XYZ file of N, CA and C in Angstrom:
522
model
N 84.281 110.482 83.929
C 83.845 111.479 82.975
C 82.530 111.029 82.347
N 81.572 111.896 82.296
C 80.276 111.589 81.726
C 80.225 112.066 80.282
N 79.624 111.250 79.429
C 79.501 111.591 78.016
C 78.030 111.818 77.728
N 77.728 112.828 76.921
C 76.349 113.108 76.553
C 75.772 111.925 75.775
N 74.730 111.331 76.327
C 74.070 110.186 75.704
C 72.573 110.374 75.847
N 71.859 110.175 74.754
C 70.408 110.254 74.821
C 69.910 109.024 75.571
N 69.004 109.218 76.522
C 68.546 108.110 77.354
C 67.661 107.121 76.596
N 67.020 107.550 75.523
C 66.123 106.670 74.791
C 66.782 106.057 73.552
N 68.081 106.267 73.357
C 68.743 105.723 72.177
C 70.196 105.414 72.511
N 70.894 104.974 71.496
C 72.324 104.671 71.651
C 73.198 105.788 71.098
N 72.608 106.914 70.779
C 73.380 108.025 70.220
C 74.333 108.567 71.281
N 75.592 108.602 70.920
C 76.625 109.081 71.837
C 77.825 109.500 71.011
N 78.622 110.382 71.568
C 79.874 110.761 70.903
C 81.033 109.896 71.378
N 80.796 109.040 72.345
C 81.833 108.163 72.891
C 81.897 106.885 72.054
N 82.725 106.906 71.001
C 82.804 105.747 70.102
C 83.405 104.524 70.794
N 84.277 104.743 71.761
C 84.839 103.598 72.493
C 83.736 102.866 73.255
N 82.855 103.614 73.875
C 81.724 103.017 74.587
C 80.815 102.289 73.607
N 80.519 102.924 72.484
C 79.648 102.294 71.491
C 80.262 101.009 70.937
N 81.579 101.001 70.695
C 82.244 99.778 70.237
C 82.096 98.670 71.277
N 82.224 99.039 72.548
C 82.075 98.061 73.627
C 80.645 97.514 73.678
N 79.665 98.383 73.492
C 78.261 97.964 73.473
C 78.020 97.000 72.319
N 78.522 97.345 71.135
C 78.345 96.502 69.958
C 79.038 95.153 70.160
N 80.252 95.187 70.682
C 80.991 93.934 70.930
C 80.240 93.051 71.921
N 79.711 93.643 72.963
C 78.954 92.898 73.967
C 77.682 92.303 73.361
N 77.008 93.075 72.527
C 75.778 92.589 71.892
C 76.073 91.448 70.922
N 77.180 91.547 70.179
C 77.572 90.466 69.268
C 77.857 89.192 70.069
N 78.512 89.344 71.198
C 78.793 88.204 72.068
C 77.493 87.585 72.576
N 76.539 88.446 72.912
C 75.240 87.934 73.376
C 74.531 87.166 72.270
N 74.558 87.674 71.044
C 73.951 86.947 69.924
C 74.603 85.580 69.746
N 75.918 85.525 69.856
C 76.618 84.247 69.725
C 76.216 83.295 70.853
N 76.103 83.833 72.060
C 75.697 83.007 73.199
C 74.265 82.507 73.041
N 73.390 83.367 72.531
C 72.015 82.947 72.278
C 71.965 81.821 71.254
N 72.787 81.923 70.223
C 72.829 80.878 69.203
C 73.272 79.558 69.817
N 74.299 79.595 70.651
C 74.788 78.383 71.306
C 73.700 77.773 72.190
N 73.037 78.607 72.973
C 71.976 78.122 73.860
C 70.792 77.569 73.059
N 70.449 78.237 71.964
C 69.316 77.779 71.149
C 69.626 76.440 70.476
N 70.848 76.277 70.002
C 71.223 74.992 69.391
C 71.171 73.871 70.426
N 71.623 74.151 71.643
C 71.564 73.144 72.708
C 70.108 72.816 73.049
N 69.256 73.827 73.092
C 67.836 73.593 73.383
C 67.194 72.762 72.280
N 67.530 73.055 71.022
C 67.006 72.255 69.910
C 67.458 70.808 70.024
N 68.707 70.594 70.393
C 69.209 69.228 70.555
C 68.458 68.503 71.657
N 68.220 69.180 72.768
C 67.455 68.552 73.859
C 66.046 68.211 73.397
N 65.409 69.112 72.667
C 64.054 68.860 72.171
C 64.042 67.666 71.227
N 65.043 67.560 70.368
C 65.078 66.441 69.422
C 65.418 65.119 70.105
N 66.235 65.149 71.154
C 66.498 63.929 71.924
C 65.203 63.474 72.597
N 64.471 64.412 73.179
C 63.186 64.072 73.777
C 62.232 63.522 72.721
N 62.240 64.121 71.533
C 61.383 63.645 70.443
C 61.743 62.203 70.063
N 63.020 61.896 70.005
C 63.447 60.534 69.689
C 62.999 59.547 70.748
N 63.138 59.929 72.010
C 62.691 59.069 73.106
C 61.184 58.856 73.028
N 60.434 59.935 72.823
C 58.975 59.826 72.734
C 58.551 58.951 71.565
N 59.252 59.053 70.447
C 58.929 58.224 69.279
C 59.051 56.742 69.619
N 60.131 56.387 70.299
C 60.336 54.987 70.670
C 59.262 54.515 71.646
N 58.902 55.354 72.597
C 57.879 54.982 73.581
C 56.517 54.851 72.909
N 56.210 55.736 71.971
C 54.927 55.668 71.263
C 54.821 54.359 70.487
N 55.887 53.986 69.808
C 55.881 52.723 69.054
C 55.692 51.541 70.001
N 56.388 51.566 71.137
C 56.254 50.474 72.105
C 54.831 50.397 72.659
N 54.266 51.551 73.005
C 52.899 51.558 73.546
C 51.880 51.097 72.506
N 52.015 51.587 71.284
C 51.078 51.186 70.231
C 51.221 49.690 69.928
N 52.426 49.197 69.903
C 52.644 47.757 69.664
C 52.072 46.932 70.803
N 52.301 47.399 72.029
C 51.742 46.696 73.181
C 50.227 46.702 73.161
N 49.641 47.836 72.791
C 48.178 47.916 72.707
C 47.646 46.957 71.647
N 48.315 46.898 70.508
C 47.887 45.971 69.456
C 47.979 44.527 69.936
N 49.074 44.198 70.623
C 49.226 42.828 71.147
C 48.136 42.516 72.167
N 47.798 43.464 73.017
C 46.742 43.243 74.009
C 45.373 43.086 73.363
N 45.137 43.774 72.266
C 43.860 43.646 71.558
C 43.772 42.323 70.797
N 44.899 41.783 70.393
C 44.921 40.515 69.657
C 45.026 39.293 70.567
N 45.289 39.536 71.841
C 45.456 38.433 72.787
C 44.113 37.752 73.062
N 44.197 36.491 73.517
C 42.986 35.760 73.935
C 43.142 35.417 75.390
N 42.396 35.929 76.281
C 41.329 36.907 76.098
C 41.900 38.310 75.871
N 41.097 39.110 75.181
C 41.516 40.494 74.903
C 41.644 41.279 76.201
N 42.584 42.180 76.223
C 42.797 43.048 77.383
C 42.460 44.487 76.980
N 41.177 44.738 76.786
C 40.732 46.042 76.284
C 41.146 47.203 77.187
N 40.988 47.048 78.490
C 41.298 48.145 79.411
C 42.772 48.538 79.320
N 43.650 47.542 79.348
C 45.085 47.834 79.267
C 45.462 48.392 77.899
N 44.820 47.877 76.848
C 45.109 48.368 75.496
C 44.685 49.832 75.351
N 43.511 50.160 75.847
C 43.028 51.542 75.768
C 43.918 52.456 76.605
N 44.342 51.988 77.768
C 45.248 52.769 78.607
C 46.550 53.063 77.856
N 47.090 52.046 77.215
C 48.325 52.235 76.446
C 48.105 53.223 75.296
N 46.969 53.133 74.637
C 46.684 54.043 73.519
C 46.467 55.480 74.005
N 45.865 55.643 75.164
C 45.682 56.985 75.721
C 47.050 57.596 76.041
N 47.913 56.795 76.665
C 49.268 57.289 76.964
C 50.020 57.600 75.674
N 49.893 56.734 74.681
C 50.569 56.966 73.402
C 50.060 58.247 72.749
N 48.777 58.523 72.867
C 48.207 59.748 72.302
C 48.783 60.981 72.997
N 48.876 60.928 74.313
C 49.487 62.037 75.051
C 50.930 62.238 74.627
N 51.664 61.144 74.498
C 53.060 61.232 74.069
C 53.161 61.755 72.641
N 52.195 61.392 71.797
C 52.202 61.878 70.409
C 52.009 63.397 70.357
N 51.141 63.908 71.216
C 50.953 65.366 71.296
C 52.241 66.019 71.779
N 52.861 65.423 72.792
C 54.130 65.951 73.303
C 55.210 65.897 72.222
N 55.221 64.828 71.448
C 56.182 64.703 70.345
C 55.991 65.835 69.340
N 54.749 66.119 68.989
C 54.476 67.205 68.040
C 54.988 68.541 68.586
N 54.795 68.784 69.872
C 55.268 70.035 70.467
C 56.792 70.132 70.457
N 57.478 69.030 70.759
C 58.945 69.077 70.782
C 59.517 69.255 69.381
N 58.924 68.599 68.410
C 59.405 68.770 67.028
C 59.131 70.197 66.556
N 57.979 70.731 66.907
C 57.658 72.118 66.535
C 58.634 73.089 67.202
N 59.004 72.817 68.449
C 59.944 73.689 69.159
C 61.318 73.684 68.511
N 61.693 72.573 67.892
C 63.024 72.456 67.287
C 63.028 72.800 65.797
N 61.926 73.297 65.298
C 61.835 73.605 63.862
C 62.770 74.765 63.507
N 63.136 74.870 62.237
C 63.931 76.036 61.816
C 63.095 77.322 61.954
N 63.721 78.358 62.433
C 63.043 79.638 62.631
C 63.889 80.764 62.044
N 63.283 81.931 61.921
C 64.004 83.115 61.441
C 64.854 83.632 62.595
N 66.094 83.213 62.643
C 66.995 83.501 63.748
C 67.894 84.682 63.388
N 68.231 85.479 64.366
C 69.152 86.601 64.182
C 70.554 86.156 64.581
N 71.422 86.044 63.617
C 72.781 85.564 63.841
C 73.730 86.717 64.135
N 74.870 86.410 64.744
C 75.884 87.455 64.952
C 76.384 87.983 63.608
N 76.831 89.213 63.619
C 77.372 89.817 62.404
C 76.289 90.446 61.548
N 76.727 91.168 60.543
C 75.796 91.806 59.620
C 76.177 91.439 58.196
N 75.210 91.530 57.316
C 75.487 91.329 55.890
C 76.148 92.589 55.352
N 77.096 92.431 54.459
C 77.761 93.622 53.906
C 76.785 94.603 53.262
N 75.739 94.095 52.631
C 74.770 94.960 51.977
C 74.044 95.896 52.929
N 73.998 95.525 54.199
C 73.321 96.363 55.182
C 74.046 97.692 55.409
N 75.286 97.771 54.967
C 76.090 98.979 55.184
C 76.063 99.949 54.004
N 75.439 99.558 52.906
C 75.471 100.397 51.697
C 74.922 101.802 51.939
N 73.801 101.891 52.617
C 73.206 103.198 52.878
C 74.107 104.056 53.761
N 74.711 103.415 54.767
C 75.612 104.157 55.655
C 76.819 104.680 54.894
N 77.339 103.853 53.985
C 78.495 104.266 53.185
C 78.098 105.412 52.253
N 76.947 105.248 51.587
C 76.495 106.268 50.640
C 76.204 107.601 51.333
N 75.642 107.540 52.530
C 75.305 108.784 53.236
C 76.475 109.318 54.071
N 77.585 108.586 54.085
C 78.795 108.988 54.807
C 78.504 109.281 56.283
N 77.785 108.339 56.902
C 77.491 108.483 58.325
C 78.782 108.458 59.123
N 78.812 109.253 60.160
C 79.998 109.243 61.021
C 79.998 107.958 61.866
N 81.151 107.645 62.422
C 81.327 106.387 63.145
C 80.372 106.270 64.337
N 80.210 107.328 65.088
C 79.331 107.275 66.263
C 77.894 106.953 65.870
N 77.415 107.543 64.787
C 76.048 107.278 64.325
C 75.918 105.845 63.830
N 76.922 105.381 63.081
C 76.899 103.988 62.599
C 76.867 103.012 63.768
N 77.708 103.259 64.755
C 77.759 102.367 65.913
C 76.454 102.419 66.713
N 75.873 103.599 66.847
C 74.596 103.730 67.566
C 73.497 102.968 66.832
N 73.450 103.098 65.506
C 72.457 102.374 64.710
C 72.672 100.863 64.826
N 73.928 100.446 64.797
C 74.247 99.022 64.922
C 73.836 98.503 66.300
N 74.097 99.289 67.339
C 73.704 98.881 68.687
C 72.189 98.719 68.781
N 71.464 99.643 68.177
C 69.996 99.549 68.165
C 69.537 98.287 67.441
N 70.151 97.992 66.301
C 69.810 96.790 65.536
C 70.136 95.525 66.338
N 71.262 95.512 66.999
C 71.648 94.347 67.806
C 70.698 94.172 68.992
N 70.249 95.287 69.561
C 69.276 95.218 70.651
C 67.986 94.549 70.160
N 67.530 94.951 68.988
C 66.322 94.357 68.396
C 66.527 92.864 68.167
N 67.678 92.497 67.598
C 67.951 91.096 67.289
C 67.999 90.226 68.546
N 68.673 90.708 69.587
C 68.745 89.903 70.817
C 67.360 89.760 71.446
N 66.536 90.786 71.325
C 65.166 90.698 71.845
C 64.325 89.691 71.077
N 64.441 89.706 69.746
C 63.697 88.742 68.939
C 64.146 87.313 69.250
N 65.453 87.108 69.370
C 65.966 85.776 69.703
C 65.448 85.322 71.066
N 65.437 86.231 72.028
C 64.947 85.907 73.372
C 63.493 85.464 73.305
N 62.689 86.145 72.502
C 61.278 85.788 72.362
C 61.122 84.398 71.745
N 61.914 84.110 70.714
C 61.857 82.794 70.067
C 62.247 81.704 71.058
N 63.332 81.922 71.788
C 63.791 80.922 72.754
C 62.755 80.720 73.865
N 62.138 81.790 74.310
C 61.116 81.681 75.350
C 59.921 80.873 74.883
N 59.463 81.144 73.670
C 58.310 80.410 73.128
C 58.646 78.936 72.975
N 59.811 78.636 72.433
C 60.197 77.241 72.249
C 60.404 76.534 73.589
N 60.930 77.249 74.555
C 61.083 76.673 75.889
C 59.734 76.331 76.510
N 58.760 77.209 76.323
C 57.410 76.935 76.845
C 56.776 75.743 76.132
N 57.062 75.566 74.835
C 56.543 74.407 74.107
C 57.116 73.103 74.668
N 58.412 73.086 74.929
C 59.032 71.879 75.484
C 58.513 71.628 76.898
N 58.344 72.677 77.668
C 57.787 72.514 79.012
C 56.364 71.964 78.949
N 55.569 72.460 78.015
C 54.208 71.940 77.838
C 54.254 70.467 77.450
N 55.200 70.109 76.582
C 55.343 68.707 76.186
C 55.675 67.837 77.392
N 56.571 68.311 78.235
C 56.934 67.546 79.432
C 55.755 67.423 80.390
N 54.948 68.464 80.501
C 53.754 68.393 81.350
C 52.758 67.377 80.800
N 52.593 67.350 79.492
C 51.692 66.372 78.876
C 52.210 64.961 79.105
N 53.512 64.767 78.997
C 54.109 63.455 79.276
C 53.826 63.063 80.727
N 54.014 63.995 81.646
C 53.784 63.703 83.064
C 52.323 63.342 83.324
N 51.406 64.085 82.721
C 49.979 63.796 82.903
C 49.641 62.433 82.284
N 50.202 62.140 81.122
C 49.963 60.846 80.478
C 50.476 59.707 81.343
N 51.660 59.895 81.916
C 52.204 58.867 82.809
C 51.347 58.715 84.062
N 50.868 59.808 84.599
C 50.010 59.765 85.776
C 48.710 59.019 85.471
N 48.101 59.350 84.339
C 46.863 58.666 83.945
C 47.127 57.175 83.755
N 48.200 56.860 83.046
C 48.536 55.451 82.824
C 48.820 54.726 84.129
N 49.568 55.383 85.006
C 49.876 54.769 86.299
C 48.637 54.534 87.147
N 47.761 55.522 87.202
C 46.511 55.376 87.958
C 45.633 54.273 87.360
N 45.584 54.216 86.046
C 44.788 53.165 85.390
C 45.357 51.784 85.726
N 46.685 51.685 85.738
C 47.304 50.392 86.064
C 47.017 50.012 87.524
N 47.073 50.965 88.417
C 46.764 50.695 89.831
C 45.325 50.219 89.968
N 44.402 50.920 89.296
C 42.992 50.524 89.335
C 42.807 49.121 88.768
N 43.498 48.816 87.688
C 43.359 47.503 87.035
C 43.862 46.383 87.938
N 45.046 46.568 88.488
C 45.635 45.489 89.275
C 45.116 45.440 90.714
N 44.656 46.578 91.251
C 44.130 46.587 92.613
C 42.647 46.201 92.636
N 41.979 46.396 91.510
C 40.537 46.163 91.455
C 40.245 44.791 91.098
Protein backbone atom coordinates (compact mmCIF):
# COMPACT_ATOMS: atom_id res chain seq x y z
CA UNK A 1 0.00 0.00 0.00
CA UNK A 2 1.37 3.40 -0.96
CA UNK A 3 0.95 6.39 1.33
CA UNK A 4 0.87 9.97 0.08
CA UNK A 5 4.27 11.44 0.91
CA UNK A 6 5.80 14.66 -0.34
CA UNK A 7 9.06 13.80 -2.10
CA UNK A 8 10.91 16.87 -0.80
CA UNK A 9 9.89 16.49 2.86
CA UNK A 10 8.94 14.02 5.55
CA UNK A 11 5.27 15.02 5.54
CA UNK A 12 3.15 11.90 5.52
CA UNK A 13 -0.04 10.60 7.05
CA UNK A 14 1.64 7.26 7.83
CA UNK A 15 2.63 7.82 11.47
CA UNK A 16 3.98 4.28 11.78
CA UNK A 17 6.42 4.98 8.97
CA UNK A 18 7.38 8.33 10.49
CA UNK A 19 7.99 6.69 13.90
CA UNK A 20 10.26 4.17 12.17
CA UNK A 21 12.15 6.97 10.39
CA UNK A 22 12.60 8.86 13.66
CA UNK A 23 13.71 5.72 15.51
CA UNK A 24 16.22 4.92 12.77
CA UNK A 25 17.58 8.48 12.80
CA UNK A 26 17.95 8.41 16.61
CA UNK A 27 19.88 5.15 16.26
CA UNK A 28 22.11 6.77 13.64
CA UNK A 29 22.83 9.72 15.95
CA UNK A 30 23.79 7.29 18.71
CA UNK A 31 26.03 5.36 16.32
CA UNK A 32 27.66 8.59 15.15
CA UNK A 33 28.37 9.52 18.75
CA UNK A 34 29.99 6.14 19.40
CA UNK A 35 32.12 6.41 16.25
CA UNK A 36 33.12 10.00 17.02
CA UNK A 37 34.19 9.13 20.57
CA UNK A 38 36.30 6.26 19.21
CA UNK A 39 37.86 8.58 16.63
CA UNK A 40 38.66 11.13 19.34
CA UNK A 41 40.30 8.41 21.42
CA UNK A 42 42.43 7.32 18.46
CA UNK A 43 43.45 10.94 17.81
CA UNK A 44 44.42 11.43 21.45
CA UNK A 45 46.40 8.16 21.54
CA UNK A 46 48.28 9.34 18.46
CA UNK A 47 48.80 12.72 20.16
CA UNK A 48 50.29 10.99 23.21
CA UNK A 49 52.62 8.93 21.04
CA UNK A 50 53.70 12.01 19.08
CA UNK A 51 54.34 13.93 22.30
CA UNK A 52 56.71 11.23 23.53
CA UNK A 53 58.52 11.07 20.18
CA UNK A 54 58.87 14.86 20.04
CA UNK A 55 60.44 14.92 23.51
CA UNK A 56 62.82 12.11 22.54
CA UNK A 57 63.83 13.82 19.29
CA UNK A 58 64.32 17.21 20.94
CA UNK A 59 66.35 15.63 23.76
CA UNK A 60 68.44 13.71 21.26
CA UNK A 61 69.02 16.86 19.22
CA UNK A 62 70.12 18.73 22.34
CA UNK A 63 72.50 15.91 23.27
CA UNK A 64 73.96 15.90 19.75
CA UNK A 65 74.49 19.67 19.87
CA UNK A 66 76.23 19.40 23.25
CA UNK A 67 78.41 16.46 22.24
CA UNK A 68 82.12 16.82 21.41
CA UNK A 69 82.40 16.86 18.47
CA UNK A 70 79.01 18.38 17.75
CA UNK A 71 76.75 16.45 15.40
CA UNK A 72 74.98 19.37 13.74
CA UNK A 73 73.58 17.42 10.78
CA UNK A 74 71.99 14.74 12.95
CA UNK A 75 70.72 17.33 15.44
CA UNK A 76 69.09 19.40 12.70
CA UNK A 77 67.58 16.25 11.19
CA UNK A 78 66.08 15.34 14.56
CA UNK A 79 64.72 18.87 15.00
CA UNK A 80 63.17 18.85 11.52
CA UNK A 81 61.45 15.55 12.29
CA UNK A 82 60.33 16.88 15.68
CA UNK A 83 58.88 19.96 13.97
CA UNK A 84 56.90 17.79 11.56
CA UNK A 85 55.65 15.70 14.45
CA UNK A 86 54.73 18.87 16.36
CA UNK A 87 52.56 20.02 13.45
CA UNK A 88 50.96 16.57 13.33
CA UNK A 89 50.40 16.75 17.10
CA UNK A 90 48.61 20.09 16.72
CA UNK A 91 46.34 18.61 14.04
CA UNK A 92 45.44 15.55 16.12
CA UNK A 93 44.68 17.61 19.22
CA UNK A 94 42.58 19.99 17.11
CA UNK A 95 40.70 17.02 15.64
CA UNK A 96 39.86 15.75 19.13
CA UNK A 97 38.72 19.13 20.46
CA UNK A 98 35.21 19.56 21.86
CA UNK A 99 32.76 20.53 19.13
CA UNK A 100 29.09 21.47 18.84
CA UNK A 101 27.80 17.91 18.51
CA UNK A 102 24.22 16.83 17.83
CA UNK A 103 23.27 14.21 20.40
CA UNK A 104 20.41 11.73 20.28
CA UNK A 105 17.14 12.91 21.77
CA UNK A 106 15.62 16.34 22.05
CA UNK A 107 15.38 18.90 24.82
CA UNK A 108 11.91 19.14 26.32
CA UNK A 109 11.81 22.86 25.57
CA UNK A 110 12.00 22.13 21.86
CA UNK A 111 8.44 20.78 22.04
CA UNK A 112 6.79 23.86 23.58
CA UNK A 113 5.76 25.38 20.26
CA UNK A 114 4.38 22.06 19.02
CA UNK A 115 2.36 21.66 22.21
CA UNK A 116 1.09 25.24 22.10
CA UNK A 117 0.08 24.99 18.44
CA UNK A 118 -1.45 21.52 18.98
CA UNK A 119 0.36 20.01 16.01
CA UNK A 120 -0.92 16.63 14.97
CA UNK A 121 1.32 13.60 15.45
CA UNK A 122 2.19 13.19 11.77
CA UNK A 123 3.36 16.81 11.51
CA UNK A 124 5.38 16.54 14.73
CA UNK A 125 7.04 13.36 13.53
CA UNK A 126 7.77 14.86 10.10
CA UNK A 127 9.34 17.94 11.71
CA UNK A 128 11.37 15.71 14.04
CA UNK A 129 12.55 13.59 11.11
CA UNK A 130 13.67 16.74 9.30
CA UNK A 131 15.54 17.93 12.40
CA UNK A 132 17.21 14.54 12.84
CA UNK A 133 18.22 14.57 9.17
CA UNK A 134 19.90 17.96 9.71
CA UNK A 135 21.65 16.73 12.87
CA UNK A 136 23.03 13.56 11.28
CA UNK A 137 24.30 15.63 8.35
CA UNK A 138 26.05 18.12 10.62
CA UNK A 139 27.64 15.28 12.62
CA UNK A 140 28.80 13.63 9.38
CA UNK A 141 30.46 16.88 8.31
CA UNK A 142 32.23 17.25 11.67
CA UNK A 143 33.46 13.65 11.59
CA UNK A 144 34.66 14.04 8.00
CA UNK A 145 36.63 17.20 8.78
CA UNK A 146 38.22 15.66 11.86
CA UNK A 147 39.05 12.50 9.95
CA UNK A 148 40.80 14.56 7.27
CA UNK A 149 42.79 16.37 10.00
CA UNK A 150 44.02 13.07 11.45
CA UNK A 151 44.84 11.80 7.97
CA UNK A 152 46.80 14.99 7.28
CA UNK A 153 48.65 14.48 10.57
CA UNK A 154 49.56 10.93 9.57
CA UNK A 155 50.78 12.14 6.18
CA UNK A 156 52.97 14.75 7.87
CA UNK A 157 54.36 12.06 10.18
CA UNK A 158 55.12 9.86 7.16
CA UNK A 159 56.84 12.71 5.30
CA UNK A 160 58.84 13.60 8.43
CA UNK A 161 59.93 9.99 8.81
CA UNK A 162 60.86 9.82 5.13
CA UNK A 163 62.93 13.01 5.38
CA UNK A 164 64.61 11.77 8.55
CA UNK A 165 65.28 8.37 7.04
CA UNK A 166 66.74 9.83 3.85
CA UNK A 167 68.91 12.21 5.87
CA UNK A 168 70.19 9.30 7.96
CA UNK A 169 71.00 7.29 4.82
CA UNK A 170 72.86 10.26 3.35
CA UNK A 171 74.76 10.78 6.62
CA UNK A 172 75.84 7.20 7.10
CA UNK A 173 76.35 6.35 3.40
CA UNK A 174 78.20 9.57 2.62
